[in-house]
mmCIF file of C-alpha atoms in Angstrom:
data_model
loop_
_atom_site.group_PDB
_atom_site.id
_atom_site.type_symbol
_atom_site.label_atom_id
_atom_site.label_comp_id
_atom_site.label_asym_id
_atom_site.label_seq_id
_atom_site.Cartn_x
_atom_site.Cartn_y
_atom_site.Cartn_z
ATOM 1 C CA LEU A 1 16.157 8.557 -9.756
ATOM 2 C CA ARG A 2 18.813 11.009 -8.535
ATOM 3 C CA ALA A 3 19.994 10.770 -4.953
ATOM 4 C CA MET A 4 20.932 14.044 -3.116
ATOM 5 C CA PRO A 5 24.201 14.265 -1.056
ATOM 6 C CA LEU A 6 23.592 13.983 2.628
ATOM 7 C CA ARG A 7 25.807 15.302 5.457
ATOM 8 C CA ALA A 8 26.873 13.014 8.450
ATOM 9 C CA ALA A 9 25.936 14.378 11.898
ATOM 10 C CA GLY A 10 27.794 12.632 14.649
ATOM 11 C CA PRO A 11 28.717 9.035 15.158
ATOM 12 C CA ARG A 12 25.319 7.746 14.160
ATOM 13 C CA GLY A 13 24.995 10.029 11.147
ATOM 14 C CA ARG A 14 26.973 8.056 8.652
ATOM 15 C CA LEU A 15 25.545 7.950 5.110
ATOM 16 C CA LEU A 16 22.766 5.442 4.813
ATOM 17 C CA PRO A 17 21.667 4.145 1.543
ATOM 18 C CA LEU A 18 18.075 5.150 2.172
ATOM 19 C CA LEU A 19 17.344 4.858 -1.667
ATOM 20 C CA LEU A 20 17.560 1.180 -0.998
ATOM 21 C CA VAL A 21 14.177 1.224 0.597
ATOM 22 C CA ALA A 22 12.695 2.030 -2.620
ATOM 23 C CA LEU A 23 14.989 -0.136 -4.912
ATOM 24 C CA ALA A 24 15.088 -3.292 -2.776
ATOM 25 C CA ALA A 25 11.908 -4.579 -4.362
ATOM 26 C CA CYS A 26 13.363 -4.325 -7.887
ATOM 27 C CA ALA A 27 15.779 -7.250 -7.078
ATOM 28 C CA VAL A 28 12.770 -9.565 -6.750
ATOM 29 C CA ARG A 29 11.184 -10.381 -10.054
ATOM 30 C CA ALA A 30 7.311 -10.204 -9.875
ATOM 31 C CA SER A 31 4.661 -10.328 -12.484
ATOM 32 C CA GLU A 32 1.375 -8.913 -11.580
ATOM 33 C CA ILE A 33 -1.055 -9.049 -14.430
ATOM 34 C CA THR A 34 -4.878 -8.885 -14.902
ATOM 35 C CA PHE A 35 -6.105 -10.444 -18.261
ATOM 36 C CA GLU A 36 -9.246 -11.487 -20.103
ATOM 37 C CA LEU A 37 -9.747 -15.236 -20.426
ATOM 38 C CA PRO A 38 -12.324 -15.857 -23.147
ATOM 39 C CA ASP A 39 -14.611 -18.998 -23.049
ATOM 40 C CA ASN A 40 -13.233 -22.308 -24.328
ATOM 41 C CA ALA A 41 -9.747 -20.587 -24.131
ATOM 42 C CA LYS A 42 -6.463 -21.352 -22.529
ATOM 43 C CA GLN A 43 -3.650 -18.786 -21.575
ATOM 44 C CA CYS A 44 -0.065 -19.807 -20.645
ATOM 45 C CA PHE A 45 2.819 -17.836 -19.290
ATOM 46 C CA TYR A 46 6.452 -18.786 -19.126
ATOM 47 C CA GLU A 47 9.204 -17.694 -16.756
ATOM 48 C CA GLU A 48 12.887 -18.534 -16.578
ATOM 49 C CA ILE A 49 13.924 -19.668 -13.066
ATOM 50 C CA ALA A 50 17.186 -20.660 -11.507
ATOM 51 C CA GLN A 51 17.587 -23.696 -9.397
ATOM 52 C CA GLY A 52 16.811 -23.203 -5.716
ATOM 53 C CA THR A 53 14.802 -20.099 -6.262
ATOM 54 C CA LYS A 54 11.520 -19.816 -4.096
ATOM 55 C CA CYS A 55 8.600 -18.737 -6.100
ATOM 56 C CA THR A 56 5.033 -18.057 -5.166
ATOM 57 C CA LEU A 57 2.109 -18.064 -7.602
ATOM 58 C CA GLU A 58 -1.216 -16.346 -6.393
ATOM 59 C CA PHE A 59 -4.354 -15.960 -8.579
ATOM 60 C CA GLN A 60 -7.867 -14.943 -8.320
ATOM 61 C CA VAL A 61 -10.864 -14.625 -10.698
ATOM 62 C CA ILE A 62 -12.334 -11.226 -10.617
ATOM 63 C CA THR A 63 -15.325 -11.448 -12.984
ATOM 64 C CA GLY A 64 -17.302 -13.977 -14.964
ATOM 65 C CA GLY A 65 -19.554 -16.825 -14.418
ATOM 66 C CA HIS A 66 -18.952 -18.705 -11.041
ATOM 67 C CA TYR A 67 -15.624 -17.016 -10.647
ATOM 68 C CA ASP A 68 -13.705 -20.108 -11.118
ATOM 69 C CA VAL A 69 -10.788 -21.197 -13.347
ATOM 70 C CA ASP A 70 -8.377 -24.084 -13.874
ATOM 71 C CA CYS A 71 -4.727 -23.501 -13.076
ATOM 72 C CA ARG A 72 -1.709 -25.772 -13.867
ATOM 73 C CA LEU A 73 2.077 -25.257 -13.153
ATOM 74 C CA GLU A 74 4.733 -27.409 -14.827
ATOM 75 C CA ASP A 75 8.555 -27.519 -14.477
ATOM 76 C CA PRO A 76 10.984 -27.550 -17.456
ATOM 77 C CA ASP A 77 10.618 -31.330 -17.738
ATOM 78 C CA GLY A 78 6.737 -31.117 -17.876
ATOM 79 C CA ILE A 79 6.283 -32.497 -14.344
ATOM 80 C CA VAL A 80 2.955 -31.034 -12.870
ATOM 81 C CA LEU A 81 3.879 -29.066 -9.601
ATOM 82 C CA TYR A 82 0.409 -27.735 -9.061
ATOM 83 C CA LYS A 83 -2.959 -28.420 -10.592
ATOM 84 C CA GLU A 84 -6.298 -27.329 -9.410
ATOM 85 C CA MET A 85 -9.809 -27.389 -11.202
ATOM 86 C CA LYS A 86 -12.438 -24.679 -11.017
ATOM 87 C CA LYS A 87 -10.684 -22.586 -8.294
ATOM 88 C CA GLN A 88 -11.772 -19.066 -7.392
ATOM 89 C CA TYR A 89 -8.483 -18.109 -5.800
ATOM 90 C CA ASP A 90 -5.380 -19.897 -4.557
ATOM 91 C CA SER A 91 -1.768 -19.373 -3.669
ATOM 92 C CA PHE A 92 1.072 -21.825 -4.184
ATOM 93 C CA THR A 93 4.746 -21.597 -3.064
ATOM 94 C CA PHE A 94 7.526 -23.938 -4.443
ATOM 95 C CA THR A 95 11.308 -24.030 -4.785
ATOM 96 C CA ALA A 96 12.646 -24.428 -8.277
ATOM 97 C CA SER A 97 14.369 -28.065 -8.588
ATOM 98 C CA ARG A 98 16.300 -27.121 -11.661
ATOM 99 C CA ASN A 99 17.170 -24.356 -14.085
ATOM 100 C CA GLY A 100 14.771 -23.796 -16.971
ATOM 101 C CA THR A 101 11.617 -22.363 -18.232
ATOM 102 C CA TYR A 102 8.608 -23.020 -15.948
ATOM 103 C CA LYS A 103 5.145 -22.791 -17.332
ATOM 104 C CA PHE A 104 1.727 -22.024 -15.718
ATOM 105 C CA CYS A 105 -1.589 -21.947 -17.414
ATOM 106 C CA PHE A 106 -5.079 -20.718 -16.842
ATOM 107 C CA SER A 107 -7.825 -22.618 -18.649
ATOM 108 C CA ASN A 108 -11.493 -21.703 -19.187
ATOM 109 C CA GLU A 109 -12.176 -24.561 -21.592
ATOM 110 C CA PHE A 110 -14.984 -25.881 -19.367
ATOM 111 C CA SER A 111 -17.061 -22.731 -19.965
ATOM 112 C CA THR A 112 -19.056 -22.520 -23.120
ATOM 113 C CA PHE A 113 -20.183 -18.860 -23.203
ATOM 114 C CA THR A 114 -18.639 -17.077 -20.199
ATOM 115 C CA HIS A 115 -15.590 -14.723 -20.229
ATOM 116 C CA LYS A 116 -13.401 -14.470 -17.155
ATOM 117 C CA THR A 117 -11.222 -11.809 -15.805
ATOM 118 C CA VAL A 118 -8.200 -13.243 -13.991
ATOM 119 C CA TYR A 119 -5.590 -11.599 -11.783
ATOM 120 C CA PHE A 120 -2.306 -13.442 -11.008
ATOM 121 C CA ASP A 121 0.988 -12.377 -9.001
ATOM 122 C CA PHE A 122 4.070 -14.426 -9.800
ATOM 123 C CA GLN A 123 6.969 -13.647 -7.410
ATOM 124 C CA VAL A 124 10.412 -15.110 -8.194
ATOM 125 C CA GLY A 125 12.966 -15.041 -5.542
ATOM 126 C CA GLU A 126 12.969 -13.507 -1.972
ATOM 127 C CA ASP A 127 13.803 -9.984 -0.776
ATOM 128 C CA PRO A 128 17.493 -9.335 -0.436
ATOM 129 C CA PRO A 129 18.666 -7.776 2.796
ATOM 130 C CA LEU A 130 17.881 -3.991 2.835
ATOM 131 C CA PHE A 131 21.461 -3.050 3.859
ATOM 132 C CA PRO A 132 24.518 -5.186 2.968
ATOM 133 C CA SER A 133 25.388 -5.640 6.643
ATOM 134 C CA GLU A 134 21.986 -6.627 7.727
ATOM 135 C CA ASN A 135 23.050 -10.226 8.440
ATOM 136 C CA ARG A 136 25.967 -9.296 10.435
ATOM 137 C CA VAL A 137 26.437 -10.315 14.080
ATOM 138 C CA THR A 138 26.381 -6.921 15.601
ATOM 139 C CA ALA A 139 22.966 -5.151 16.066
ATOM 140 C CA LEU A 140 21.654 -2.663 13.497
ATOM 141 C CA THR A 141 21.562 1.022 14.396
ATOM 142 C CA GLN A 142 18.373 2.639 15.348
ATOM 143 C CA MET A 143 18.042 4.319 11.892
ATOM 144 C CA GLU A 144 18.678 1.022 10.066
ATOM 145 C CA SER A 145 16.123 -0.877 12.277
ATOM 146 C CA ALA A 146 13.532 1.905 11.439
ATOM 147 C CA CYS A 147 14.226 1.656 7.718
ATOM 148 C CA VAL A 148 13.717 -2.127 7.897
ATOM 149 C CA SER A 149 10.481 -1.787 9.907
ATOM 150 C CA ILE A 150 9.262 0.835 7.399
ATOM 151 C CA HIS A 151 10.213 -1.318 4.419
ATOM 152 C CA GLU A 152 8.275 -4.330 5.974
ATOM 153 C CA ALA A 153 5.198 -2.276 6.710
ATOM 154 C CA LEU A 154 5.086 -0.789 3.205
ATOM 155 C CA LYS A 155 5.247 -4.291 1.684
ATOM 156 C CA SER A 156 2.303 -5.263 3.905
ATOM 157 C CA VAL A 157 0.406 -2.190 2.992
ATOM 158 C CA ILE A 158 0.933 -3.031 -0.845
ATOM 159 C CA ASP A 159 -0.330 -6.584 -0.154
ATOM 160 C CA TYR A 160 -3.413 -5.338 1.626
ATOM 161 C CA GLN A 161 -4.178 -2.754 -1.067
ATOM 162 C CA THR A 162 -3.990 -5.292 -3.820
ATOM 163 C CA HIS A 163 -6.331 -7.769 -2.141
ATOM 164 C CA PHE A 164 -8.780 -5.016 -1.182
ATOM 165 C CA ARG A 165 -8.743 -3.690 -4.798
ATOM 166 C CA LEU A 166 -9.395 -7.142 -6.066
ATOM 167 C CA ARG A 167 -12.460 -7.687 -3.558
ATOM 168 C CA GLU A 168 -13.757 -4.329 -4.597
ATOM 169 C CA ALA A 169 -13.666 -5.234 -8.272
ATOM 170 C CA GLN A 170 -15.178 -8.532 -7.640
ATOM 171 C CA GLY A 171 -17.960 -7.073 -5.451
ATOM 172 C CA ARG A 172 -18.600 -4.348 -8.097
ATOM 173 C CA SER A 173 -18.900 -7.020 -10.819
ATOM 174 C CA ARG A 174 -21.277 -9.035 -8.772
ATOM 175 C CA ALA A 175 -23.518 -5.933 -7.929
ATOM 176 C CA GLU A 176 -23.624 -5.050 -11.646
ATOM 177 C CA ASP A 177 -24.614 -8.554 -12.672
ATOM 178 C CA LEU A 178 -27.240 -8.629 -9.944
ATOM 179 C CA ASN A 179 -28.522 -5.171 -11.085
ATOM 180 C CA THR A 180 -28.778 -6.434 -14.641
ATOM 181 C CA ARG A 181 -30.741 -9.515 -13.622
ATOM 182 C CA VAL A 182 -33.193 -7.423 -11.560
ATOM 183 C CA ALA A 183 -33.723 -4.949 -14.463
ATOM 184 C CA TYR A 184 -34.507 -8.152 -16.819
ATOM 185 C CA TRP A 185 -36.700 -9.546 -14.255
ATOM 186 C CA SER A 186 -38.587 -6.348 -13.737
ATOM 187 C CA ILE A 187 -39.113 -5.890 -17.493
ATOM 188 C CA GLY A 188 -40.377 -9.481 -17.681
ATOM 189 C CA GLU A 189 -42.718 -8.839 -14.817
ATOM 190 C CA ALA A 190 -44.125 -5.672 -16.601
ATOM 191 C CA ILE A 191 -44.741 -7.532 -19.826
ATOM 192 C CA ILE A 192 -46.381 -10.500 -18.133
ATOM 193 C CA LEU A 193 -48.616 -8.079 -16.181
ATOM 194 C CA LEU A 194 -49.561 -6.239 -19.395
ATOM 195 C CA VAL A 195 -50.476 -9.507 -21.134
ATOM 196 C CA VAL A 196 -52.531 -10.735 -18.244
ATOM 197 C CA SER A 197 -54.482 -7.311 -17.983
ATOM 198 C CA ILE A 198 -55.231 -7.259 -21.712
ATOM 199 C CA GLY A 199 -56.492 -10.954 -21.459
ATOM 200 C CA GLN A 200 -58.680 -10.093 -18.497
ATOM 201 C CA VAL A 201 -60.178 -7.197 -20.318
ATOM 202 C CA PHE A 202 -61.141 -9.366 -23.185
ATOM 203 C CA LEU A 203 -62.377 -12.129 -21.006
ATOM 204 C CA LEU A 204 -64.681 -9.685 -19.123
ATOM 205 C CA LYS A 205 -65.848 -8.195 -22.335
ATOM 206 C CA SER A 206 -66.875 -11.621 -23.547
ATOM 207 C CA PHE A 207 -69.149 -12.129 -20.495
ATOM 208 C CA PHE A 208 -71.123 -9.117 -21.125
ATOM 209 C CA SER A 209 -71.438 -9.048 -24.919
ATOM 210 C CA ASP A 210 -74.956 -9.905 -26.538
ATOM 211 C CA LYS A 211 -75.205 -13.197 -28.164
ATOM 212 C CA ARG A 212 -77.337 -13.166 -31.135
ATOM 213 C CA THR A 213 -79.638 -16.190 -31.651
ATOM 214 C CA THR A 214 -80.909 -17.237 -35.008
ATOM 215 C CA THR A 215 -84.505 -18.776 -35.523
ATOM 216 C CA THR A 216 -85.092 -21.027 -38.322
ATOM 217 C CA ARG A 217 -88.874 -21.562 -39.642
ATOM 218 C CA VAL A 218 -89.694 -25.059 -40.873
ATOM 219 C CA GLY A 219 -92.440 -24.857 -43.575
ATOM 220 C CA SER A 220 -95.073 -27.478 -43.600
#
């Protein structure tokens, strides 16, 4: 990115690092992944986290089976921080108690033939102040306050868009699955109707067919 030079206009027109509005999110490490989880499979992810860092793990099953999955989160010592069985979606926030590699796993080992599509968002750290002087005692200028408000509104919009995309994908998957089941059911009904019709034809034909009788003569 390349920033263009701006001119100050009056006492309020000092240069503002407006580019920070777009770059502030880069200071927070976030992993947002959608992956395929086969049946009888387990997928683990690892993240280096410093002590005292606030983290949030959010996940949701988009497609597959009953839309559920097992989730487990462990610290560097192997202590379980979070464990849930057969969850469709959930969110967990914690603060790292020590430096090291944290591991979180998604398991579909309880399913014998159903694949799952899982989405997760793992955020490490909190958003830094948009401006270096945001935590100062004096009030922000009108332009700085507007930038902060726009930044917070954009973050909310991104979160809403993500959730609506996930709900749309989940709804589309369920609709396609229902459509497939209806199609199979219709084909089955057609086959049954055809078999019953043919059986009725042969049954009615047997009622009106002439039965030949044989006569045996006994000689004296």
